[in-house]
Coordinates of C-alpha atoms in Angstrom, one line a residue:
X1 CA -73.2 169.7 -70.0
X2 CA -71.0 172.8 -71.0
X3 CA -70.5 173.9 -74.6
X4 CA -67.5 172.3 -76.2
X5 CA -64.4 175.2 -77.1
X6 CA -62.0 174.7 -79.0
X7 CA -57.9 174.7 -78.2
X8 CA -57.9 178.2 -77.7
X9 CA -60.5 178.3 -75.2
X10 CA -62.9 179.9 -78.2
X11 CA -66.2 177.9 -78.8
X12 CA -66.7 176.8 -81.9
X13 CA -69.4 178.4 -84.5
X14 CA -73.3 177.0 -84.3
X15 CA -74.1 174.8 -86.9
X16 CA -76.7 176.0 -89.1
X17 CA -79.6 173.3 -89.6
X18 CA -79.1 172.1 -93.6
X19 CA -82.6 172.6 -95.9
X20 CA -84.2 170.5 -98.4
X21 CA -85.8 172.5 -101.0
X22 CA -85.6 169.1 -102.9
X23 CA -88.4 168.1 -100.9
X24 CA -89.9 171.2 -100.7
X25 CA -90.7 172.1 -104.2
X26 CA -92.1 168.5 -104.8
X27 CA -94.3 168.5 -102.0
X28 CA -97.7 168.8 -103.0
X29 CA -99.4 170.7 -100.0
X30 CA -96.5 173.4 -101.2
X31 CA -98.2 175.6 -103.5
X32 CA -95.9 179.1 -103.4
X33 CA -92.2 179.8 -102.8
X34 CA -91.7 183.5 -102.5
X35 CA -87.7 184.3 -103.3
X36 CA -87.0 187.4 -101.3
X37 CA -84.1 189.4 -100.2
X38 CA -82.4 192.4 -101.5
X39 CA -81.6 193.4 -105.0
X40 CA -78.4 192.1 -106.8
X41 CA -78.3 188.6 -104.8
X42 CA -79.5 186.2 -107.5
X43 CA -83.4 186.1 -107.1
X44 CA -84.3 186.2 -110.5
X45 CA -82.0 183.1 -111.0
X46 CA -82.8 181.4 -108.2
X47 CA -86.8 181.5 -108.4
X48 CA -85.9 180.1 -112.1
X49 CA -83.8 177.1 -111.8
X50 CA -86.2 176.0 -108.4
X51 CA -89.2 176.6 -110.9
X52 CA -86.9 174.6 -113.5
X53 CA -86.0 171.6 -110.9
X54 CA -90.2 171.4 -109.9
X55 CA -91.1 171.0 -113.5
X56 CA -88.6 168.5 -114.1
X57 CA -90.2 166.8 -110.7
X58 CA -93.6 166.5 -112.3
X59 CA -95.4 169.9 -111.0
X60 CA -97.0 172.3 -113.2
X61 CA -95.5 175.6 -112.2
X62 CA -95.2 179.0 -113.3
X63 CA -92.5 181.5 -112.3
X64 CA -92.9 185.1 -111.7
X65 CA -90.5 187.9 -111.9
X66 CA -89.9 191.1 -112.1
X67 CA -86.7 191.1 -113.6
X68 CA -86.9 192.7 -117.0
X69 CA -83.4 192.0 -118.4
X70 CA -83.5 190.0 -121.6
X71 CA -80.8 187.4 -120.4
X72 CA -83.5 185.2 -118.5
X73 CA -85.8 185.0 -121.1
X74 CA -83.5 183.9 -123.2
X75 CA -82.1 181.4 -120.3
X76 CA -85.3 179.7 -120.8
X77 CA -85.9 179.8 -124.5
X78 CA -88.4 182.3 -124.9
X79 CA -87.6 185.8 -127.3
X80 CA -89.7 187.6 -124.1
X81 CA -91.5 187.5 -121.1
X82 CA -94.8 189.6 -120.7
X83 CA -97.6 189.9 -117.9
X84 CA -98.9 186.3 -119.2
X85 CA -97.5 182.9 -118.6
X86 CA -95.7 181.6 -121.1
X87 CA -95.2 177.7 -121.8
X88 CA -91.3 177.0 -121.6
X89 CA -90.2 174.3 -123.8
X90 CA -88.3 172.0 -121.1
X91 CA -88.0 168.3 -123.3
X92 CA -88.1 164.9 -121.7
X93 CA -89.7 167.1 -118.1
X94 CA -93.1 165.4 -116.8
X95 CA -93.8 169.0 -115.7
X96 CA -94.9 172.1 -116.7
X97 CA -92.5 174.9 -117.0
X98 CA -94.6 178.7 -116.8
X99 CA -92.7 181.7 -116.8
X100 CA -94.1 185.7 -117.2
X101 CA -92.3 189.0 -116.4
X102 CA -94.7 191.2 -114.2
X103 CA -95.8 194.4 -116.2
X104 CA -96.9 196.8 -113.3
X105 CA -99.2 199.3 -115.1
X106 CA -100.8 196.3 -116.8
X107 CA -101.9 194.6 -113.7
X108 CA -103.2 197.7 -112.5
X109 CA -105.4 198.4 -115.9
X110 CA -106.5 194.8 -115.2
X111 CA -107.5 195.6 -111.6
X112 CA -109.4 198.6 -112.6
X113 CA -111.1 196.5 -115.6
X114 CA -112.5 193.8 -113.7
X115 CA -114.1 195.8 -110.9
X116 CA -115.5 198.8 -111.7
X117 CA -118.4 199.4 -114.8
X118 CA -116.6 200.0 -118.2
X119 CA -117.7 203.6 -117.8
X120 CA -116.2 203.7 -114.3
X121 CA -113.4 201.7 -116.1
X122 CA -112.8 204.2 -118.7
X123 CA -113.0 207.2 -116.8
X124 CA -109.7 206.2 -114.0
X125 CA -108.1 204.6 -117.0
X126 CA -107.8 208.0 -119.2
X127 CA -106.9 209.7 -115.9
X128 CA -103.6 211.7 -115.8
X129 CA -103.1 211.2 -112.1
X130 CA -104.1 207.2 -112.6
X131 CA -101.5 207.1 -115.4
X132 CA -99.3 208.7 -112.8
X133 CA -99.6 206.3 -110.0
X134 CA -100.1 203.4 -111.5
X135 CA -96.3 203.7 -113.2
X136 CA -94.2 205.1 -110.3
X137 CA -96.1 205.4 -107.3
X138 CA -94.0 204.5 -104.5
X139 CA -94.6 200.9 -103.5
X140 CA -97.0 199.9 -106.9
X141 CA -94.6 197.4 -107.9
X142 CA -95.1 195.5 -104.9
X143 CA -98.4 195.6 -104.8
X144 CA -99.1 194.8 -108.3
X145 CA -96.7 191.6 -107.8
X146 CA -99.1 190.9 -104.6
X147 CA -101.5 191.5 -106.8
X148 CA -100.7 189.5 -109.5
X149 CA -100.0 186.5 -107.4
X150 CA -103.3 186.8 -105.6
X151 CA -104.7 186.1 -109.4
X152 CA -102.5 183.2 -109.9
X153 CA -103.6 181.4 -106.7
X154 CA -107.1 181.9 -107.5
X155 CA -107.1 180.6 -110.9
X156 CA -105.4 177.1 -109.3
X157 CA -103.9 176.3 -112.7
X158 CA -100.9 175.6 -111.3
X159 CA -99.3 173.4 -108.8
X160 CA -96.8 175.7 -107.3
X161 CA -96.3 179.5 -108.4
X162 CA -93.1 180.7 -107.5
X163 CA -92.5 184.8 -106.6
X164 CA -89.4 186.6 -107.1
X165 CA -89.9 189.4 -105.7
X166 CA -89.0 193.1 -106.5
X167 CA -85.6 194.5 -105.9
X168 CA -86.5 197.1 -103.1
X169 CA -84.8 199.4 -101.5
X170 CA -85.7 197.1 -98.6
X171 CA -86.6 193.8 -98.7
X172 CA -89.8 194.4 -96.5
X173 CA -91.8 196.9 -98.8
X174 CA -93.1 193.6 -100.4
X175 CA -94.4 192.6 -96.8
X176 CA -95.3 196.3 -96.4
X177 CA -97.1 196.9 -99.6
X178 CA -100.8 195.7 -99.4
X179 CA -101.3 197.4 -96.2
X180 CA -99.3 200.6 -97.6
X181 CA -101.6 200.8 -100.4
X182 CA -104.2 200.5 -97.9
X183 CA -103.1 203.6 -95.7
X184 CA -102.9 205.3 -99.1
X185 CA -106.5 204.6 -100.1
X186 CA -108.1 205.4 -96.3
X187 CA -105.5 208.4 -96.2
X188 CA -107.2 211.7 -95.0
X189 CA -106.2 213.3 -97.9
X190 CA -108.0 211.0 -100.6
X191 CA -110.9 211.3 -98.6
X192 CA -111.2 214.9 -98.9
X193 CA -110.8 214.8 -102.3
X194 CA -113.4 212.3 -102.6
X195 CA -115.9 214.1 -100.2
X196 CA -117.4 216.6 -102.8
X197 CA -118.3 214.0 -104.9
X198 CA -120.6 212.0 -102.5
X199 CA -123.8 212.9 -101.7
X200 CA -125.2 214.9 -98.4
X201 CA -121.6 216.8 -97.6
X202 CA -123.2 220.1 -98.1
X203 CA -120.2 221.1 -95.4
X204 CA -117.9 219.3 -96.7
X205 CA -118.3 221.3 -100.0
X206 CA -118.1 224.4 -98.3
X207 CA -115.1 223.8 -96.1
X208 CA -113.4 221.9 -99.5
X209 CA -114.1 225.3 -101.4
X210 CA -111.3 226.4 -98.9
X211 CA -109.1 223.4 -99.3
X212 CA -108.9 223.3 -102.9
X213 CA -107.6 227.3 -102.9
X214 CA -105.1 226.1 -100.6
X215 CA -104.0 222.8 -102.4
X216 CA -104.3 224.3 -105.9
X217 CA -101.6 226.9 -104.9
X218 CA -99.7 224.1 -104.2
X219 CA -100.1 221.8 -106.9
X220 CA -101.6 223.6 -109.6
X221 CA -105.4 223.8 -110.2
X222 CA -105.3 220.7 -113.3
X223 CA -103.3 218.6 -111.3
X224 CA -106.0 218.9 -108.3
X225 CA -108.8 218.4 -110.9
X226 CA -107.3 214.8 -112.5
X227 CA -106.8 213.9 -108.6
X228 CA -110.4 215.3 -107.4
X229 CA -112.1 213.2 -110.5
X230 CA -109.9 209.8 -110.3
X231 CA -110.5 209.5 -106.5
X232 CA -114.4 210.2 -107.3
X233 CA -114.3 207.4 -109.6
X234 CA -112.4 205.0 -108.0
X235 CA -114.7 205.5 -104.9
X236 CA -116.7 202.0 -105.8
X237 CA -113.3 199.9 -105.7
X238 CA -112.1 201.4 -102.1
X239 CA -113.6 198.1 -101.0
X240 CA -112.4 196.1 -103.4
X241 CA -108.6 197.2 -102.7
X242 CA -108.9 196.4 -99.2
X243 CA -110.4 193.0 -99.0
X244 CA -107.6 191.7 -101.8
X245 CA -104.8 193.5 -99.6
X246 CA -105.9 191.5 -96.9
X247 CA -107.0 188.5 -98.5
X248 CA -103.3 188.2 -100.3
X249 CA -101.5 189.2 -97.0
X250 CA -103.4 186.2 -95.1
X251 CA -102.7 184.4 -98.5
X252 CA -98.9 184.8 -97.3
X253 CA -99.5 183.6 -94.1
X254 CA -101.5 180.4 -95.0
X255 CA -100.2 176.9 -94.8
X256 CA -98.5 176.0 -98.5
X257 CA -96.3 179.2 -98.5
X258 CA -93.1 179.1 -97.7
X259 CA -91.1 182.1 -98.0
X260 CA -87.2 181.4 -99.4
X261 CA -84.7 184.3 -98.5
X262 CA -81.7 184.5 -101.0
X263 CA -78.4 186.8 -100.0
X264 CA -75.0 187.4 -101.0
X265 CA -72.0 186.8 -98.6
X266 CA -72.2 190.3 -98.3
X267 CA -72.4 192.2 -95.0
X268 CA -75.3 194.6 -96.0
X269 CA -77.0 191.6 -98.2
X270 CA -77.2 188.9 -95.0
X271 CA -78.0 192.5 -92.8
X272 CA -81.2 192.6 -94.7
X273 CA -81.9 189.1 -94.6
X274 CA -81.3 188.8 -90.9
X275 CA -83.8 191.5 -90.3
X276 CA -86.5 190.3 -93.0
X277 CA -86.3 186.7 -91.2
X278 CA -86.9 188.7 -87.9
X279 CA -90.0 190.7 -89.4
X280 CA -91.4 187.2 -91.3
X281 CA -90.8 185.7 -87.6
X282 CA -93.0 188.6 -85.9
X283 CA -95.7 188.1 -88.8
X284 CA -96.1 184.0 -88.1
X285 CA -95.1 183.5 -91.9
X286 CA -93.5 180.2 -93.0
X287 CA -89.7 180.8 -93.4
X288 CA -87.9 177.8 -95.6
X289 CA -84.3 179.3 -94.8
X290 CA -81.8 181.6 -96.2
X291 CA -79.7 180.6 -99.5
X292 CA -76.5 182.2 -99.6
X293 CA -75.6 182.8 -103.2
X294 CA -72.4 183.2 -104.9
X295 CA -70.1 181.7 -102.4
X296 CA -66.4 180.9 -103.5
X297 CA -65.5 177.9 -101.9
X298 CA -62.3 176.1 -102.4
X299 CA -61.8 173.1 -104.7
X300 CA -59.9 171.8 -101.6
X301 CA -60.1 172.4 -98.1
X302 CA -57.2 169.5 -97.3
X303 CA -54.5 172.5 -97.5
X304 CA -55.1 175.9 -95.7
X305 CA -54.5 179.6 -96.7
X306 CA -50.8 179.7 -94.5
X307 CA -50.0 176.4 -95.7
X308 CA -50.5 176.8 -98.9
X309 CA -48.4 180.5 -98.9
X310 CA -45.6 178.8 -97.3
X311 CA -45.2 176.1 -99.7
X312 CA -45.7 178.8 -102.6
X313 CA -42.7 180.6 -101.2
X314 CA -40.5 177.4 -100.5
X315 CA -41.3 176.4 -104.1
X316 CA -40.4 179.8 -105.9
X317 CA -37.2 179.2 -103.8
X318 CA -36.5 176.4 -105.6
X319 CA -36.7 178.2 -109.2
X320 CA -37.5 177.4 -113.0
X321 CA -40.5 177.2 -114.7
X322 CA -42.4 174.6 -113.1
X323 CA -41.8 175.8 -110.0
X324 CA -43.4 179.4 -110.5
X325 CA -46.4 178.1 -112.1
X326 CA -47.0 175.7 -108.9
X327 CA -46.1 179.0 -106.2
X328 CA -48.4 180.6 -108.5
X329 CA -51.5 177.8 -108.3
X330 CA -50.5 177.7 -104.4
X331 CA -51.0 181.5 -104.1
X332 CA -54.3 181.2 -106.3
X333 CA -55.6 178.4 -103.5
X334 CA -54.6 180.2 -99.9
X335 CA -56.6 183.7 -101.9
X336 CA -59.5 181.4 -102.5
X337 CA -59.2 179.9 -99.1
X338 CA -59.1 183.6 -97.1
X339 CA -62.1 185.0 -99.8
X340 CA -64.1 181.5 -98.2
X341 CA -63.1 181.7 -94.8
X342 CA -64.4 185.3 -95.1
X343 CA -67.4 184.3 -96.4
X344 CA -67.8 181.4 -94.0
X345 CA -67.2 184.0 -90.8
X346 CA -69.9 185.9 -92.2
X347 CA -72.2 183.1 -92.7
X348 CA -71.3 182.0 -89.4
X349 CA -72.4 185.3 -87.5
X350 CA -76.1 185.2 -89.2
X351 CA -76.3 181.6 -87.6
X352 CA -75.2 182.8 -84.5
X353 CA -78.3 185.1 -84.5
X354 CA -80.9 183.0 -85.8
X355 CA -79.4 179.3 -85.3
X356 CA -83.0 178.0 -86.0
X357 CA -82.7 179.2 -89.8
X358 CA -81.8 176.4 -92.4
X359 CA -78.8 177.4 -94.6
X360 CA -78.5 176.5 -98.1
X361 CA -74.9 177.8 -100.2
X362 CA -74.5 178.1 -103.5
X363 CA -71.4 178.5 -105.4
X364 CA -70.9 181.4 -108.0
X365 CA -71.2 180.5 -111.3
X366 CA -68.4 180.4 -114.1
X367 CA -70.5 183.3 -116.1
X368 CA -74.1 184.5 -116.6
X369 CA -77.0 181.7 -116.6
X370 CA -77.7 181.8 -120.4
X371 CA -79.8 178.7 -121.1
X372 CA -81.9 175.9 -119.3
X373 CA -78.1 173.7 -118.9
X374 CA -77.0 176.6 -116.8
X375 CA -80.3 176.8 -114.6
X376 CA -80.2 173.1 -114.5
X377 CA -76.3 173.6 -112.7
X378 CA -77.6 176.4 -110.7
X379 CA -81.1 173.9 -109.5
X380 CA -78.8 171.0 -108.4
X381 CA -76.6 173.2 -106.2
X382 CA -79.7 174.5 -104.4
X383 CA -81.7 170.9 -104.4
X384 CA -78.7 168.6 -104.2
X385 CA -78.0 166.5 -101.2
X386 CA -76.7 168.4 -98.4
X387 CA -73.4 166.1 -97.8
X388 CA -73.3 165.8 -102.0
X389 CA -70.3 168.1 -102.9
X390 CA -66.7 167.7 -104.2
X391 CA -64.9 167.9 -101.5
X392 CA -67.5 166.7 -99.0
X393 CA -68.3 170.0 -97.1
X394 CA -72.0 170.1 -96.5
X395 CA -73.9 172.4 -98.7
X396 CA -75.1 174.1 -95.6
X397 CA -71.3 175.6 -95.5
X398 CA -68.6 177.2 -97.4
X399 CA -65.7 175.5 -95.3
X400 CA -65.7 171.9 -93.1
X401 CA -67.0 173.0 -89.9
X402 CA -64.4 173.5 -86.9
X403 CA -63.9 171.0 -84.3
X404 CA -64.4 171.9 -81.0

């Protein structure tokens, strides 16, 4: 059967499948939710009022994020987050609420703590160049949250964890940053540092001799020493760093994660999140859909943009008062209408290049999500019914489909 067009001989947009995160937060084989896209979107948010909805739905679970601004701390009653779950005080819920705030350097002193000797320990940890990289090493964040969320799993305190992930550069240096670490670790250059310190590379010593001239011109003869003596002592966890990479990567990968992409209706936001759904496609991981956040629909679709600027101007025509404030509330709608039809092309072009993603939209809020009432707003819009809305537009659009 050929595809149905519409008057004009165009075919109509694909319909994007609608998502139930309803189900899938109360689900029991569904044990982590990892909120990803790129940075400004509404992840933070997002991964809170989910976590919010799955207490409220019985589950014990905690949040993590790595947002360090005060306002969703305060959103859920806490003076502060820190690198511990914190108990959130959610009354009349049959669920746990966790939330903690992922403290990068911490993670890392934790890492080193539990698996090397408390000499070994001491030695990294009073280590300029470990004090270095374990604050703003490129990619550390990531990997500490990978980390961190590895330790969560393991301790299986909690029904679901839910990740919000960092706000790359790119959405994939999350996906990226086990293995990056990894590559860092095995690099050729670690390993000649390290060589002098193990045992039977007489000719290694003699060729490093060499090497060190070389490299201390460059970086200065301290700054090769606090290198050469943190890569000597962390030579006991090289092992150590690569199973848990992998082990968290397949972790990812297993059956009870489901990865949830969050954009704007943004061209560069839903760019990003068309190619993260690509790479999480190429890597077999679970993908849950794409939310897009912060929509502006109208609070009618009944009258469209032209319509609506015609009858603005036939009303000023008519003069007085009343009749400028009504032009004016008719001019307000056919703006709101062309900001949602805008919206709804671009929506409708991500479909078009992965129609097998479920679509989830969410309206923008009023203001800034101060307090669990405000989560509690933001968890029905990304939980409620799909066909639930005001003016009966699925919630897996901005505007009533076309007909073709």
């Amino acid at each position: 059967m050929a595809a149905q067009t519409s008057p004009n001989g165009a075919r109509p947009p694909r319909q994007a499948p609608a998502m139930d995160l309803q189900q899938l937060i109360t689900d029991p084989a569904t044990r982590i939710v990892v909120c990803c896209g790129a940075g400004g979107v509404g992840k933070t948010t997002s991964s809170a009022a989910l976590a919010l909805a799955a207490a409220e739905a019985g589950r014990t679970v905690v949040v993590l994020t790595i947002d360090p601004a005060r306002r969703l701390a305060q959103s859920l009653g806490l003076e502060e987050l820190d690198n511990e779950p914190r108990r959130v005080d959610v009354p009349g819920a049959p669920g746990e609420l966790h939330a903690m705030m992922l403290d990068m350097k911490r993670t890392f002193d934790d890492v080193v703590s539990a698996h090397s000797t408390p000499e070994r320990a001491e030695q990294i940890l009073e280590n300029p160049f470990y004090q270095a990289l374990s604050s703003s090493f490129s990619g550390t964040q990531e990997y500490m949250a990978m980390e961190k969320l590895g330790q969560l799993r393991a301790s299986d305190q909690w029904d679901l964890i839910i990740v919000d992930t960092p706000p790359s550069r790119s959405a994939l240096d999350f996906l990226d940053a086990p293995n990056r670490m990894g590559r860092f670790l095995d690099g050729t250059m670690i390993r000649l540092l390290m060589a002098p310190s193990r045992a039977g590379f007489k000719f290694a010593s003699a060729g490093f001799l060499l090497f060190s001239r070389i490299v201390s011109k460059i970086l200065g003869g301290q700054l090769l020493r606090d290198i050469s003596a943190f890569v000597a002592a962390l030579d006991t966890m090289f092992g150590g760093f690569r199973e848990r990479a992998t082990a968290t990567y397949e972790l990812l990968r297993r059956p009870g994660t489901w990865f949830l992409v969050v954009a704007a209706p943004e061209p560069d936001a839903l760019r990003e999140a068309s190619y993260f759904v690509d790479r999480l496609s190429a890597e077999g991981m679970p993908l849950a859909g794409l939310v897009v956040n912060r929509t502006h629909p109208p609070a009618t679709t009944a009258l469209s943009a032209t319509r609506a600027e015609g009858a603005a101007e036939a009303v000023a025509e008519t003069g007085g008062e009343a009749a400028e404030l009504t032009a004016a509330a008719l001019r307000v709608h056919a703006g709101r209408m062309q900001v949602a039809a805008r919206e709804q092309h671009l929506a409708d072009r991500f479909t078009s290049a992965h129609p097998e993603v479920a679509v989830r939209t969410v309206p923008a809020a009023a203001g800034d999500v101060h307090d669990l009432d405000g989560l509690r707003v933001m968890a029905e819009a990304l939980t409620g019914a799909d066909d639930d809305t005001p003016t009966g537009t699925p919630r897996t659009r901005i505007l009533p489909a076309r007909r073709g």
